[in-house]
GROMACS .gro file of N, CA and C in nm:
model
  294
    1MET      N    1  -7.082   4.362  -0.711
    1MET     CA    2  -6.941   4.323  -0.711
    1MET      C    3  -6.933   4.166  -0.719
    2SER      N    4  -6.853   4.110  -0.800
    2SER     CA    5  -6.845   3.968  -0.810
    2SER      C    6  -6.757   3.916  -0.705
    3LYS      N    7  -6.769   3.795  -0.657
    3LYS     CA    8  -6.685   3.737  -0.555
    3LYS      C    9  -6.554   3.692  -0.611
    4ALA      N   10  -6.448   3.705  -0.527
    4ALA     CA   11  -6.316   3.661  -0.567
    4ALA      C   12  -6.320   3.506  -0.602
    5GLN      N   13  -6.233   3.471  -0.699
    5GLN     CA   14  -6.223   3.331  -0.735
    5GLN      C   15  -6.094   3.272  -0.670
    6ILE      N   16  -6.111   3.174  -0.584
    6ILE     CA   17  -5.995   3.120  -0.517
    6ILE      C   18  -5.978   2.972  -0.542
    7LEU      N   19  -5.863   2.935  -0.573
    7LEU     CA   20  -5.833   2.794  -0.596
    7LEU      C   21  -5.760   2.743  -0.465
    8ALA      N   22  -5.812   2.638  -0.402
    8ALA     CA   23  -5.743   2.586  -0.287
    8ALA      C   24  -5.687   2.445  -0.323
    9ILE      N   25  -5.553   2.433  -0.308
    9ILE     CA   26  -5.484   2.310  -0.347
    9ILE      C   27  -5.427   2.250  -0.223
   10ASP      N   28  -5.484   2.136  -0.183
   10ASP     CA   29  -5.439   2.071  -0.051
   10ASP      C   30  -5.491   1.933  -0.058
   11ASP      N   31  -5.405   1.831  -0.012
   11ASP     CA   32  -5.447   1.689  -0.011
   11ASP      C   33  -5.530   1.660   0.114
   12ASP      N   34  -5.553   1.749   0.199
   12ASP     CA   35  -5.645   1.726   0.317
   12ASP      C   36  -5.791   1.758   0.279
   13VAL      N   37  -5.865   1.657   0.245
   13VAL     CA   38  -6.004   1.683   0.193
   13VAL      C   39  -6.091   1.742   0.294
   14THR      N   40  -6.065   1.715   0.425
   14THR     CA   41  -6.142   1.781   0.529
   14THR      C   42  -6.121   1.931   0.528
   15TRP      N   43  -5.989   1.979   0.516
   15TRP     CA   44  -5.963   2.116   0.513
   15TRP      C   45  -6.025   2.174   0.384
   16LEU      N   46  -6.019   2.108   0.269
   16LEU     CA   47  -6.075   2.152   0.147
   16LEU      C   48  -6.222   2.177   0.162
   17GLY      N   49  -6.295   2.093   0.244
   17GLY     CA   50  -6.433   2.108   0.264
   17GLY      C   51  -6.466   2.224   0.352
   18GLN      N   52  -6.369   2.266   0.442
   18GLN     CA   53  -6.389   2.373   0.536
   18GLN      C   54  -6.374   2.510   0.476
   19ILE      N   55  -6.279   2.522   0.392
   19ILE     CA   56  -6.246   2.647   0.333
   19ILE      C   57  -6.366   2.716   0.269
   20PRO      N   58  -6.447   2.644   0.193
   20PRO     CA   59  -6.571   2.717   0.139
   20PRO      C   60  -6.659   2.768   0.250
   21ILE      N   61  -6.672   2.702   0.355
   21ILE     CA   62  -6.759   2.738   0.466
   21ILE      C   63  -6.710   2.856   0.531
   22ILE      N   64  -6.585   2.871   0.541
   22ILE     CA   65  -6.515   2.986   0.613
   22ILE      C   66  -6.529   3.108   0.520
   23LEU      N   67  -6.513   3.088   0.395
   23LEU     CA   68  -6.495   3.211   0.296
   23LEU      C   69  -6.625   3.217   0.209
   24GLU      N   70  -6.735   3.148   0.233
   24GLU     CA   71  -6.839   3.147   0.141
   24GLU      C   72  -6.901   3.280   0.100
   25GLU      N   73  -6.898   3.368   0.196
   25GLU     CA   74  -6.955   3.512   0.164
   25GLU      C   75  -6.864   3.597   0.084
   26GLU      N   76  -6.734   3.569   0.097
   26GLU     CA   77  -6.639   3.655   0.035
   26GLU      C   78  -6.582   3.606  -0.105
   27ALA      N   79  -6.599   3.470  -0.128
   27ALA     CA   80  -6.534   3.412  -0.240
   27ALA      C   81  -6.592   3.291  -0.287
   28VAL      N   82  -6.569   3.255  -0.413
   28VAL     CA   83  -6.604   3.133  -0.473
   28VAL      C   84  -6.473   3.038  -0.465
   29ILE      N   85  -6.487   2.936  -0.389
   29ILE     CA   86  -6.373   2.834  -0.366
   29ILE      C   87  -6.378   2.721  -0.461
   30VAL      N   88  -6.269   2.689  -0.532
   30VAL     CA   89  -6.266   2.576  -0.625
   30VAL      C   90  -6.154   2.485  -0.552
   31PRO      N   91  -6.191   2.365  -0.511
   31PRO     CA   92  -6.089   2.282  -0.443
   31PRO      C   93  -6.013   2.187  -0.541
   32ALA      N   94  -5.892   2.157  -0.515
   32ALA     CA   95  -5.810   2.066  -0.588
   32ALA      C   96  -5.735   1.985  -0.486
   33SER      N   97  -5.740   1.852  -0.495
   33SER     CA   98  -5.669   1.767  -0.390
   33SER      C   99  -5.539   1.724  -0.437
   34THR      N  100  -5.494   1.754  -0.550
   34THR     CA  101  -5.360   1.716  -0.600
   34THR      C  102  -5.292   1.838  -0.664
   35VAL      N  103  -5.168   1.847  -0.673
   35VAL     CA  104  -5.095   1.953  -0.746
   35VAL      C  105  -5.139   1.947  -0.890
   36ASP      N  106  -5.142   1.828  -0.948
   36ASP     CA  107  -5.171   1.816  -1.089
   36ASP      C  108  -5.307   1.867  -1.121
   37GLU      N  109  -5.401   1.832  -1.036
   37GLU     CA  110  -5.539   1.893  -1.053
   37GLU      C  111  -5.545   2.038  -1.048
   38GLY      N  112  -5.460   2.099  -0.953
   38GLY     CA  113  -5.450   2.242  -0.943
   38GLY      C  114  -5.398   2.303  -1.077
   39VAL      N  115  -5.285   2.241  -1.124
   39VAL     CA  116  -5.230   2.291  -1.247
   39VAL      C  117  -5.337   2.287  -1.363
   40ARG      N  118  -5.408   2.176  -1.368
   40ARG     CA  119  -5.510   2.166  -1.476
   40ARG      C  120  -5.612   2.275  -1.465
   41LEU      N  121  -5.667   2.298  -1.338
   41LEU     CA  122  -5.766   2.403  -1.316
   41LEU      C  123  -5.709   2.538  -1.354
   42LEU      N  124  -5.583   2.561  -1.322
   42LEU     CA  125  -5.520   2.694  -1.351
   42LEU      C  126  -5.511   2.715  -1.509
   43SER      N  127  -5.503   2.609  -1.578
   43SER     CA  128  -5.480   2.623  -1.717
   43SER      C  129  -5.620   2.642  -1.787
   44GLN      N  130  -5.731   2.621  -1.710
   44GLN     CA  131  -5.872   2.636  -1.765
   44GLN      C  132  -5.941   2.754  -1.713
   45HIS      N  133  -5.900   2.810  -1.604
   45HIS     CA  134  -5.970   2.912  -1.543
   45HIS      C  135  -5.880   3.025  -1.479
   46TYR      N  136  -5.933   3.150  -1.467
   46TYR     CA  137  -5.862   3.243  -1.396
   46TYR      C  138  -5.898   3.244  -1.252
   47PHE      N  139  -5.797   3.260  -1.164
   47PHE     CA  140  -5.821   3.269  -1.011
   47PHE      C  141  -5.753   3.392  -0.958
   48ASP      N  142  -5.818   3.463  -0.873
   48ASP     CA  143  -5.760   3.579  -0.805
   48ASP      C  144  -5.655   3.533  -0.706
   49THR      N  145  -5.677   3.429  -0.634
   49THR     CA  146  -5.587   3.390  -0.529
   49THR      C  147  -5.583   3.232  -0.532
   50ILE      N  148  -5.465   3.185  -0.498
   50ILE     CA  149  -5.441   3.037  -0.479
   50ILE      C  150  -5.399   3.015  -0.337
   51ILE      N  151  -5.464   2.929  -0.270
   51ILE     CA  152  -5.427   2.880  -0.133
   51ILE      C  153  -5.355   2.738  -0.160
   52LEU      N  154  -5.230   2.741  -0.122
   52LEU     CA  155  -5.150   2.616  -0.162
   52LEU      C  156  -5.082   2.557  -0.039
   53ASP      N  157  -5.101   2.423  -0.026
   53ASP     CA  158  -5.027   2.352   0.085
   53ASP      C  159  -4.898   2.305   0.005
   54LEU      N  160  -4.792   2.285   0.090
   54LEU     CA  161  -4.664   2.249   0.030
   54LEU      C  162  -4.629   2.089   0.037
   55ASN      N  163  -4.710   2.022   0.120
   55ASN     CA  164  -4.677   1.886   0.152
   55ASN      C  165  -4.799   1.799   0.101
   56PHE      N  166  -4.772   1.709   0.005
   56PHE     CA  167  -4.881   1.624  -0.039
   56PHE      C  168  -4.833   1.474  -0.023
   57ASP      N  169  -4.916   1.396   0.051
   57ASP     CA  170  -4.884   1.261   0.071
   57ASP      C  171  -4.869   1.196  -0.067
   58GLY      N  172  -4.765   1.116  -0.082
   58GLY     CA  173  -4.743   1.039  -0.200
   58GLY      C  174  -4.693   1.118  -0.325
   59ASP      N  175  -4.664   1.239  -0.302
   59ASP     CA  176  -4.604   1.329  -0.406
   59ASP      C  177  -4.463   1.359  -0.365
   60GLU      N  178  -4.365   1.310  -0.448
   60GLU     CA  179  -4.227   1.321  -0.417
   60GLU      C  180  -4.165   1.462  -0.440
   61ARG      N  181  -4.245   1.559  -0.500
   61ARG     CA  182  -4.191   1.687  -0.525
   61ARG      C  183  -4.175   1.764  -0.394
   62THR      N  184  -4.069   1.838  -0.392
   62THR     CA  185  -4.058   1.924  -0.262
   62THR      C  186  -4.148   2.043  -0.265
   63GLY      N  187  -4.162   2.107  -0.151
   63GLY     CA  188  -4.243   2.219  -0.141
   63GLY      C  189  -4.210   2.330  -0.232
   64SER      N  190  -4.075   2.350  -0.258
   64SER     CA  191  -4.033   2.462  -0.351
   64SER      C  192  -4.058   2.422  -0.495
   65ALA      N  193  -4.053   2.288  -0.524
   65ALA     CA  194  -4.089   2.250  -0.659
   65ALA      C  195  -4.239   2.264  -0.682
   66ILE      N  196  -4.326   2.230  -0.583
   66ILE     CA  197  -4.467   2.252  -0.604
   66ILE      C  198  -4.497   2.394  -0.613
   67PHE      N  199  -4.438   2.485  -0.531
   67PHE     CA  200  -4.463   2.620  -0.535
   67PHE      C  201  -4.420   2.680  -0.675
   68GLY      N  202  -4.304   2.644  -0.720
   68GLY     CA  203  -4.253   2.677  -0.854
   68GLY      C  204  -4.349   2.646  -0.964
   69GLN      N  205  -4.397   2.516  -0.958
   69GLN     CA  206  -4.483   2.473  -1.069
   69GLN      C  207  -4.615   2.553  -1.064
   70ILE      N  208  -4.672   2.571  -0.950
   70ILE     CA  209  -4.794   2.650  -0.934
   70ILE      C  210  -4.772   2.800  -0.977
   71LYS      N  211  -4.666   2.856  -0.933
   71LYS     CA  212  -4.633   2.999  -0.966
   71LYS      C  213  -4.619   3.016  -1.119
   72ALA      N  214  -4.556   2.915  -1.182
   72ALA     CA  215  -4.540   2.932  -1.324
   72ALA      C  216  -4.667   2.939  -1.409
   73VAL      N  217  -4.775   2.884  -1.352
   73VAL     CA  218  -4.903   2.887  -1.428
   73VAL      C  219  -5.007   2.975  -1.358
   74ALA      N  220  -4.971   3.043  -1.265
   74ALA     CA  221  -5.069   3.118  -1.172
   74ALA      C  222  -5.128   3.243  -1.245
   75ASN      N  223  -5.077   3.282  -1.357
   75ASN     CA  224  -5.134   3.403  -1.426
   75ASN      C  225  -5.137   3.524  -1.345
   76GLY      N  226  -5.048   3.542  -1.254
   76GLY     CA  227  -5.048   3.664  -1.170
   76GLY      C  228  -5.130   3.658  -1.041
   77ALA      N  229  -5.190   3.544  -1.019
   77ALA     CA  230  -5.275   3.528  -0.901
   77ALA      C  231  -5.179   3.540  -0.774
   78SER      N  232  -5.233   3.590  -0.671
   78SER     CA  233  -5.165   3.580  -0.541
   78SER      C  234  -5.163   3.441  -0.490
   79ILE      N  235  -5.053   3.408  -0.427
   79ILE     CA  236  -5.042   3.267  -0.373
   79ILE      C  237  -5.018   3.278  -0.226
   80ILE      N  238  -5.111   3.220  -0.147
   80ILE     CA  239  -5.102   3.205  -0.009
   80ILE      C  240  -5.052   3.067   0.028
   81VAL      N  241  -4.941   3.045   0.087
   81VAL     CA  242  -4.887   2.924   0.121
   81VAL      C  243  -4.928   2.879   0.265
   82ILE      N  244  -4.981   2.760   0.281
   82ILE     CA  245  -5.012   2.710   0.412
   82ILE      C  246  -4.932   2.576   0.420
   83SER      N  247  -4.897   2.554   0.546
   83SER     CA  248  -4.812   2.425   0.556
   83SER      C  249  -4.793   2.389   0.697
   84GLY      N  250  -4.793   2.262   0.728
   84GLY     CA  251  -4.765   2.207   0.855
   84GLY      C  252  -4.611   2.183   0.866
   85GLU      N  253  -4.541   2.235   0.768
   85GLU     CA  254  -4.387   2.213   0.759
   85GLU      C  255  -4.323   2.267   0.882
   86THR      N  256  -4.231   2.190   0.944
   86THR     CA  257  -4.165   2.240   1.063
   86THR      C  258  -4.012   2.272   1.036
   87ASP      N  259  -3.971   2.230   0.922
   87ASP     CA  260  -3.824   2.259   0.883
   87ASP      C  261  -3.825   2.404   0.832
   88HIS      N  262  -3.769   2.495   0.915
   88HIS     CA  263  -3.756   2.633   0.877
   88HIS      C  264  -3.675   2.656   0.753
   89ARG      N  265  -3.582   2.574   0.723
   89ARG     CA  266  -3.497   2.590   0.600
   89ARG      C  267  -3.585   2.570   0.473
   90ARG      N  268  -3.674   2.474   0.483
   90ARG     CA  269  -3.763   2.451   0.363
   90ARG      C  270  -3.859   2.570   0.343
   91LEU      N  271  -3.907   2.625   0.455
   91LEU     CA  272  -3.997   2.741   0.444
   91LEU      C  273  -3.926   2.861   0.385
   92ILE      N  274  -3.807   2.884   0.434
   92ILE     CA  275  -3.724   2.997   0.378
   92ILE      C  276  -3.697   2.981   0.231
   93GLU      N  277  -3.674   2.858   0.188
   93GLU     CA  278  -3.650   2.821   0.044
   93GLU      C  279  -3.770   2.866  -0.043
   94VAL      N  280  -3.893   2.826   0.017
   94VAL     CA  281  -4.011   2.868  -0.067
   94VAL      C  282  -4.025   3.015  -0.055
   95PHE      N  283  -4.007   3.080   0.062
   95PHE     CA  284  -4.021   3.222   0.075
   95PHE      C  285  -3.931   3.295  -0.022
   96ASN      N  286  -3.805   3.254  -0.039
   96ASN     CA  287  -3.712   3.314  -0.123
   96ASN      C  288  -3.749   3.290  -0.271
   97ALA      N  289  -3.827   3.186  -0.302
   97ALA     CA  290  -3.865   3.164  -0.441
   97ALA      C  291  -3.974   3.261  -0.487
   98GLY      N  292  -4.029   3.332  -0.394
   98GLY     CA  293  -4.132   3.435  -0.428
   98GLY      C  294  -4.263   3.430  -0.355
   0.00000   0.00000   0.00000
């Protein structure tokens, strides 16, 4: 059985380095430190799952805009949202977006 292909999109490079260690036996992890890099990777490869942060330093897009952009090119992949967001309204907005 082949390992699941997971794209991890987060600007926290420390966290991106830890995800493969945590999941190395279950999946192949491909890291992306920007939303645009994640979109590029999604256009080039199929992923079973996407782990997506919603807050990127220096990126003016909202969490829901980032989620929408990734969802539009996810090719049916499951998206797991992770976030340090504390504003419950923004989280509900993303949750309602799918």
